[in-house]
mmCIF file of C-alpha atoms and ligand atoms in Angstrom:
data_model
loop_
_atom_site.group_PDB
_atom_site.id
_atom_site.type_symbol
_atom_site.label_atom_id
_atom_site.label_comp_id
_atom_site.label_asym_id
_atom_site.label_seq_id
_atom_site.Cartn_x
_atom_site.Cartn_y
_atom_site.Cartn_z
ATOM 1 C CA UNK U 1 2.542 8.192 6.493
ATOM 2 C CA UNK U 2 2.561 7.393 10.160
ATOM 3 C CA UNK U 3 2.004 3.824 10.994
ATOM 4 C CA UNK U 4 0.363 3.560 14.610
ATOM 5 C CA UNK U 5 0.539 0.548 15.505
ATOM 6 C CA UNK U 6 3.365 -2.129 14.385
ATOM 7 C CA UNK U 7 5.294 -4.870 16.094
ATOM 8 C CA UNK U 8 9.146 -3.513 14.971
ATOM 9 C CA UNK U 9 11.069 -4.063 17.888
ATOM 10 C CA UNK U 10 13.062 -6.831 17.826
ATOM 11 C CA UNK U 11 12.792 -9.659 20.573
ATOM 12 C CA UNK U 12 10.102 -8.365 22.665
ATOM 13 C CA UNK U 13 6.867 -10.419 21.092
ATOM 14 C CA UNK U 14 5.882 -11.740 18.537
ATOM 15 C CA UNK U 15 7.587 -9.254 15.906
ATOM 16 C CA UNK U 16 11.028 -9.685 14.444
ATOM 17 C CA UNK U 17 12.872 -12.111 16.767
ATOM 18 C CA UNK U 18 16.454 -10.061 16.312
ATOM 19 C CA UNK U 19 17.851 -7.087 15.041
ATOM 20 C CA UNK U 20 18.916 -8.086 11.543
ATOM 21 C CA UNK U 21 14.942 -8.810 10.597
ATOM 22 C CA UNK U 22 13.734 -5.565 12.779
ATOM 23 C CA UNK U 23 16.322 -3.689 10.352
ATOM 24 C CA UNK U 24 14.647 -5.703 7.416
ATOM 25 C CA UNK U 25 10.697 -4.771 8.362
ATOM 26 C CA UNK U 26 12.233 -1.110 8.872
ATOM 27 C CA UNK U 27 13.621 -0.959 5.744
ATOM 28 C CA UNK U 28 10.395 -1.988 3.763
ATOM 29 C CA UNK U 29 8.380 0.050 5.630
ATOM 30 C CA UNK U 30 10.105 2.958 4.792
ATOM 31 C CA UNK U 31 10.579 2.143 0.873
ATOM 32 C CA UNK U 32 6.436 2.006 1.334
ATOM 33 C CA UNK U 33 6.069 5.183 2.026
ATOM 34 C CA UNK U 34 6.411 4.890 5.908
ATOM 35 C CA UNK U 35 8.151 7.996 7.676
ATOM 36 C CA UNK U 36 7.163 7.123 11.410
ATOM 37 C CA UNK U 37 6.007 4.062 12.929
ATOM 38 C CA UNK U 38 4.830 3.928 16.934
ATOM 39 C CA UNK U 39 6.115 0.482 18.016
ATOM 40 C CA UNK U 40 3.657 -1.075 19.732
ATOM 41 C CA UNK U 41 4.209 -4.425 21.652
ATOM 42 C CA UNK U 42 1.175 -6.359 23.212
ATOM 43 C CA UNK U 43 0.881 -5.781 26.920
ATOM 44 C CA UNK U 44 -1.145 -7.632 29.567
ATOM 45 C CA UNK U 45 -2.488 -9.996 26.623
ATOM 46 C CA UNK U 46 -1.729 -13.244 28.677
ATOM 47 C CA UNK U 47 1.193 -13.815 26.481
ATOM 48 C CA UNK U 48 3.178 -11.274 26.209
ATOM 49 C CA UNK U 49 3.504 -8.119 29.386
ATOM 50 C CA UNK U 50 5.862 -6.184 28.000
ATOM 51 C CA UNK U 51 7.078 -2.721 30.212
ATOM 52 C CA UNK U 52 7.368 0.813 29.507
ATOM 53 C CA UNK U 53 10.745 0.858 30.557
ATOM 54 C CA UNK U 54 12.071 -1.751 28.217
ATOM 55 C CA UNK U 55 9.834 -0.314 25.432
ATOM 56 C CA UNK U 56 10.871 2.772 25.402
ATOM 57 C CA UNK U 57 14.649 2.175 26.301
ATOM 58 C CA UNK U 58 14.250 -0.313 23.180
ATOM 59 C CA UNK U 59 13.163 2.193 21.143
ATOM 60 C CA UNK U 60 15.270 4.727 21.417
ATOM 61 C CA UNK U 61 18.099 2.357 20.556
ATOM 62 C CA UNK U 62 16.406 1.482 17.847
ATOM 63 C CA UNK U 63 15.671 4.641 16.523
ATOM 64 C CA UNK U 64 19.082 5.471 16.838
ATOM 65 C CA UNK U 65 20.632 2.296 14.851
ATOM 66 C CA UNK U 66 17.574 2.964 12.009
ATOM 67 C CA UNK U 67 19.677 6.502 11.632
ATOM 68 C CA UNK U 68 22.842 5.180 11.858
ATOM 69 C CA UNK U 69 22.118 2.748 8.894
ATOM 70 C CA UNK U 70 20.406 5.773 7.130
ATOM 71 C CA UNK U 71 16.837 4.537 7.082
ATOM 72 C CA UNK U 72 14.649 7.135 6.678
ATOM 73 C CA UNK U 73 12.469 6.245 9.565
ATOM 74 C CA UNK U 74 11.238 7.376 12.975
ATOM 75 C CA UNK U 75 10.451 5.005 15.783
ATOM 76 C CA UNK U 76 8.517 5.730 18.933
ATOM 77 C CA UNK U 77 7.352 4.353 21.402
ATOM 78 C CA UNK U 78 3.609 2.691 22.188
ATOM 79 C CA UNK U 79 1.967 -0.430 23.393
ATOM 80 C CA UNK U 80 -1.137 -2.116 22.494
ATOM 81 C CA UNK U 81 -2.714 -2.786 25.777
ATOM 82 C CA UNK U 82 -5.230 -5.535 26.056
ATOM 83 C CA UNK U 83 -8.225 -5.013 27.600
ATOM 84 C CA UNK U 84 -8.200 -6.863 30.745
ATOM 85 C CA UNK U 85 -10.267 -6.088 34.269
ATOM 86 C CA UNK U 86 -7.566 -3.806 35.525
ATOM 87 C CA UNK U 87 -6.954 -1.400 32.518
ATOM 88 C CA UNK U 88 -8.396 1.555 34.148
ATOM 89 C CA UNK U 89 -6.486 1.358 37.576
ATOM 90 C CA UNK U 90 -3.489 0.663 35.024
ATOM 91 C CA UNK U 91 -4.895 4.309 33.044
ATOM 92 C CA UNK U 92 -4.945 6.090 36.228
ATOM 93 C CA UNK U 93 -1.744 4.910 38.332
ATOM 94 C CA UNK U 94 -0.251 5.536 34.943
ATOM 95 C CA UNK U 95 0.971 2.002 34.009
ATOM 96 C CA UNK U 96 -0.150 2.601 30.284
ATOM 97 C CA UNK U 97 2.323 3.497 27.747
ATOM 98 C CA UNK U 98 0.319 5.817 25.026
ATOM 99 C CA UNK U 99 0.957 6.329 21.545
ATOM 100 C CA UNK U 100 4.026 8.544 21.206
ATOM 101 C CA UNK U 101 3.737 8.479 25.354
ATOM 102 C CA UNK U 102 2.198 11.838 24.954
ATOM 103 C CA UNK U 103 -0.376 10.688 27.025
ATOM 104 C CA UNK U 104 -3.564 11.074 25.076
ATOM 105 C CA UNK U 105 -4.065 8.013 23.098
ATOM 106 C CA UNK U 106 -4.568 4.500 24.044
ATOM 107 C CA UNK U 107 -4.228 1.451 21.437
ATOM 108 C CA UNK U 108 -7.063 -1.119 22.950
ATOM 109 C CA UNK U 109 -7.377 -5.154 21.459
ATOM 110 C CA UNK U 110 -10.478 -6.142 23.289
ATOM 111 C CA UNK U 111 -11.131 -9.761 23.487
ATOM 112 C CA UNK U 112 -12.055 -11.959 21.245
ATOM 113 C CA UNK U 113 -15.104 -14.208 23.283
ATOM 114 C CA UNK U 114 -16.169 -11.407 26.246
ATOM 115 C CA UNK U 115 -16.931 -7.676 25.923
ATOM 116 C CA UNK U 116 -17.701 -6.670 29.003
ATOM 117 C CA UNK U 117 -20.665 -4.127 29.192
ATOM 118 C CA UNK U 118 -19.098 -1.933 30.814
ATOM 119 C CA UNK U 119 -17.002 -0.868 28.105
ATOM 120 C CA UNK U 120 -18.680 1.956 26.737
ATOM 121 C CA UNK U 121 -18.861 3.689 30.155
ATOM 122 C CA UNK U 122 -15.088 3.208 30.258
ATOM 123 C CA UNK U 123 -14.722 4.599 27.068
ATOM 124 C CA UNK U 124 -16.837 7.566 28.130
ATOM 125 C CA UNK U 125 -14.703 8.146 31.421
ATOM 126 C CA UNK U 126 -11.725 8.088 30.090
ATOM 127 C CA UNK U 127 -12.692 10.433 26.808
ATOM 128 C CA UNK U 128 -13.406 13.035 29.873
ATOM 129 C CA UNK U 129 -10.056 12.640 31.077
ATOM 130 C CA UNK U 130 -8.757 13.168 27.763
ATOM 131 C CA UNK U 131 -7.492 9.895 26.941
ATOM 132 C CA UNK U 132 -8.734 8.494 23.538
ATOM 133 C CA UNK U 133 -9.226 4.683 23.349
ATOM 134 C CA UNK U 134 -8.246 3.599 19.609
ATOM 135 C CA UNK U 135 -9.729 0.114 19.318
ATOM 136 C CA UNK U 136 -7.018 -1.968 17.249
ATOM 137 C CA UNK U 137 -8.594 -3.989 14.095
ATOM 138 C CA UNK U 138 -12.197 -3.835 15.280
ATOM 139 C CA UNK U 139 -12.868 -5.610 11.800
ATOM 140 C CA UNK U 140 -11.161 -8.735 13.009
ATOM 141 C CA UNK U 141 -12.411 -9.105 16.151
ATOM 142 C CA UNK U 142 -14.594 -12.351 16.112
ATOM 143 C CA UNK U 143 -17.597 -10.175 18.465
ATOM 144 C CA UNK U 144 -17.435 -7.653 16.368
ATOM 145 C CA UNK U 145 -18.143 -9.562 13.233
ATOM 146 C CA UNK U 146 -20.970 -11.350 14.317
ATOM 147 C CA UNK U 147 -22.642 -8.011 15.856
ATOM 148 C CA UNK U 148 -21.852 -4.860 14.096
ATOM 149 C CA UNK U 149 -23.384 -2.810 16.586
ATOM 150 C CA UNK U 150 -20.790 -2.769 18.870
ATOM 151 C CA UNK U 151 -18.764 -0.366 16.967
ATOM 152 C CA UNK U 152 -21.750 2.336 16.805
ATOM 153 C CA UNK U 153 -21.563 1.719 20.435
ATOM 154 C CA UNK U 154 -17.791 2.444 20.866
ATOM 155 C CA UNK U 155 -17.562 5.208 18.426
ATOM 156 C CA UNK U 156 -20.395 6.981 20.307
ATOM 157 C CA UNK U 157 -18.818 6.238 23.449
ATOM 158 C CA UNK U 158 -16.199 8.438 21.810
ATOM 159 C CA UNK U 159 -13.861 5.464 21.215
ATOM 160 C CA UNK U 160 -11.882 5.484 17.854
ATOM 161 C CA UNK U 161 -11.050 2.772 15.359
ATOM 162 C CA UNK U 162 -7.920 1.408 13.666
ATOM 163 C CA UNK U 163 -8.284 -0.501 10.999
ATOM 164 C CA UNK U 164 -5.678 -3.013 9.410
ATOM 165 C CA UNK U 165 -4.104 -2.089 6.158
ATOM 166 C CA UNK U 166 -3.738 -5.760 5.399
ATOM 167 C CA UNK U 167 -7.832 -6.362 6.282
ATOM 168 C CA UNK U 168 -8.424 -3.978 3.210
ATOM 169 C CA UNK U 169 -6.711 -5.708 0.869
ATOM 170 C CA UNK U 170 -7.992 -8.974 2.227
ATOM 171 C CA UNK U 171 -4.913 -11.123 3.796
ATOM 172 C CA UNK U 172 -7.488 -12.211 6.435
ATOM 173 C CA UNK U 173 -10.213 -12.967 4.562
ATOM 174 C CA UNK U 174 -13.584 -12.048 2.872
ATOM 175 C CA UNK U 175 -15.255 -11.063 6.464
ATOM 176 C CA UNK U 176 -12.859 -8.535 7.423
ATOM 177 C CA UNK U 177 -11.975 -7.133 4.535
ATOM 178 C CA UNK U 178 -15.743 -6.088 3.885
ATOM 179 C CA UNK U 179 -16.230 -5.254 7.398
ATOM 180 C CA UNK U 180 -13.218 -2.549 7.170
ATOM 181 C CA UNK U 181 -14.529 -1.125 4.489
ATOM 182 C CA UNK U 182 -17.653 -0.405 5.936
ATOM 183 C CA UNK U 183 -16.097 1.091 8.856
ATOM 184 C CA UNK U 184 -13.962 2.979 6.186
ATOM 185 C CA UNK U 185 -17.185 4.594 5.016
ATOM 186 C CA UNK U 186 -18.317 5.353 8.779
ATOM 187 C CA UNK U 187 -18.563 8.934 9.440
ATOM 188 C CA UNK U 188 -16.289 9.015 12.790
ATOM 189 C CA UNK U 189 -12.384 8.970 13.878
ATOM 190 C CA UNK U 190 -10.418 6.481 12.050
ATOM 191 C CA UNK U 191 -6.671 5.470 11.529
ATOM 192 C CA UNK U 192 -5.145 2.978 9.027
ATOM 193 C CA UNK U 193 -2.014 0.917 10.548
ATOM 194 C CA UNK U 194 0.155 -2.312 9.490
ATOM 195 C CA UNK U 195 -0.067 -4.203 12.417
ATOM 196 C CA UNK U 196 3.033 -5.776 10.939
ATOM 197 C CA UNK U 197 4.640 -8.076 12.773
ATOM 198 C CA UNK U 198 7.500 -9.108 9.693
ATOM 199 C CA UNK U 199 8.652 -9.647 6.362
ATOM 200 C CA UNK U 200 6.052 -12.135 5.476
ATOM 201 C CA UNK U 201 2.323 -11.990 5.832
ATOM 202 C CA UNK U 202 1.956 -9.725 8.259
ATOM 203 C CA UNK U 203 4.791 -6.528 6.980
ATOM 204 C CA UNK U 204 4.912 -3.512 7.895
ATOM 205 C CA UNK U 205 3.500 -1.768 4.900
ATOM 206 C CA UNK U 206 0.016 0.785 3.930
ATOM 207 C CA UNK U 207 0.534 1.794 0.854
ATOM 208 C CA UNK U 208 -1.397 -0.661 -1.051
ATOM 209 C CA UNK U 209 -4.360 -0.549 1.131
ATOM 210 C CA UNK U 210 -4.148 3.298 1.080
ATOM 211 C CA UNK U 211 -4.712 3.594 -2.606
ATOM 212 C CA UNK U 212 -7.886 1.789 -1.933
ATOM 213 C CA UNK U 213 -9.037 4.178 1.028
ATOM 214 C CA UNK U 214 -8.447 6.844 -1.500
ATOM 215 C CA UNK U 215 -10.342 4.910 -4.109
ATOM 216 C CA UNK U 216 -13.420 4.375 -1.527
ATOM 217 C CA UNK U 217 -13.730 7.506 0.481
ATOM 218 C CA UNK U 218 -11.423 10.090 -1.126
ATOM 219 C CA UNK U 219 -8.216 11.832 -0.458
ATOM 220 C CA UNK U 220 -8.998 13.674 2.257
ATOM 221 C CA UNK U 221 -10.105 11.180 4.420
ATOM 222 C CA UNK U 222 -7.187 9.165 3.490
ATOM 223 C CA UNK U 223 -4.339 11.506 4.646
ATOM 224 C CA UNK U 224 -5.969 12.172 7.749
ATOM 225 C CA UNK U 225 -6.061 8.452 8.112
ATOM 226 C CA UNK U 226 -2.072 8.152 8.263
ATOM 227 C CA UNK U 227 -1.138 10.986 9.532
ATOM 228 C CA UNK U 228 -3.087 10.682 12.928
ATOM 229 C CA UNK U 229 -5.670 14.063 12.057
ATOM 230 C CA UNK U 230 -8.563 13.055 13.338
ATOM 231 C CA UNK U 231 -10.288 13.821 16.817
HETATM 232 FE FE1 LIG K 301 -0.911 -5.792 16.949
#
């Protein structure tokens, strides 16, 4: 399975504060099933701005101790980048770290009290310039919830959607969980992640909440969701 979006890298948000509990969330992941995992710190989120360059030099230090300690795991490196005013300047002077950094896909948290309208038509834009917008846990995004619309919106807009592994199997409550199965059963692109952030609440795991993707929308569906085959 390929998790796309997880907070592993240790003292860069609000993941693992050091190495020894980055070692710890890599470890589970991997004994879940987990073979590669794009890191993905928040960037321009008001909190937390972290930068390519410390991402992806990060990274590939951390990939290399995960080897070294013989943890069968990939890392690579991604971001997810709030949406803010500036994102598509930040697209096109290419500010944005992408999934993998290969360039095509974008992991979007839209805010929680404004969407701006404009949103689709960004979507659109950049799905011509071959970027793909993958809108992180749409099912726990307070908008969102109150007006399921929007996603029909962003999917057609050729957005695609990332749901929470931890939202199926309901660590955040009866709203998302039912909302992320719903989108489960959507006909459109959609990825299952951990979003984990450590060895708690939030870890970096899928497997339980893949056994009920299977259960709800079959096999197929399901290993396209983790291993990144849809378009
Ligand atoms: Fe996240």
């Amino acid at each position: 399975m390929i998790d796309i979006h997880c907070h592993i890298l240790p003292g860069i948000d609000d993941g693992p504060r050091d190495l020894k509990t980055a070692l710890k969330m890599a470890r589970l992941a991997a004994k879940d099933g987990i073979t590669e995992v794009v890191a993905t710190p928040h960037c321009f989120d008001g909190v937390y701005d972290c930068q390519q360059y410390d991402i992806r030099n990060l990274c590939k230090d951390f990939d290399i101790i995960l080897q070294r300690e013989n943890i069968q795991l990939r890392v690579v490196p991604g971001a997810e980048i709030r949406l803010t005013p500036e994102f598509l300047d930040l697209v096109e002077q290419d500010k944005i770290l992408t999934l993998g950094n290969f360039g095509r896909d974008v992991l979007l948290e839209l805010p929680d009290v404004f969407l701006p309208g404009a949103v689709y038509e960004l979507f659109k834009l950049l799905r011509n310039k071959k970027v793909r917008c993958i809108v992180a846990h749409p099912e726990r995004n307070s908008l969102i919830l109150s007006n399921n619309q929007i996603l029909e919106g962003m999917v057609n807009a050729g957005a695609s959607l990332q749901i929470t592994a931890g939202s199926l199997t309901g660590i955040f409550g009866k709203e998302p969980q039912v909302l992320a199965r719903k989108i489960l059963e959507m006909s459109c692109s959609r990825f299952l992640a951990s979003d984990g952030h450590c060895i708690k609440k939030r870890k970096p795991v899928m497997a339980k909440a893949i056994k009920i993707v299977r259960k709800l929308v079959g096999d197929e569906i399901a290993r396209k969701m983790v291993l990144m085959e849809f378009n």
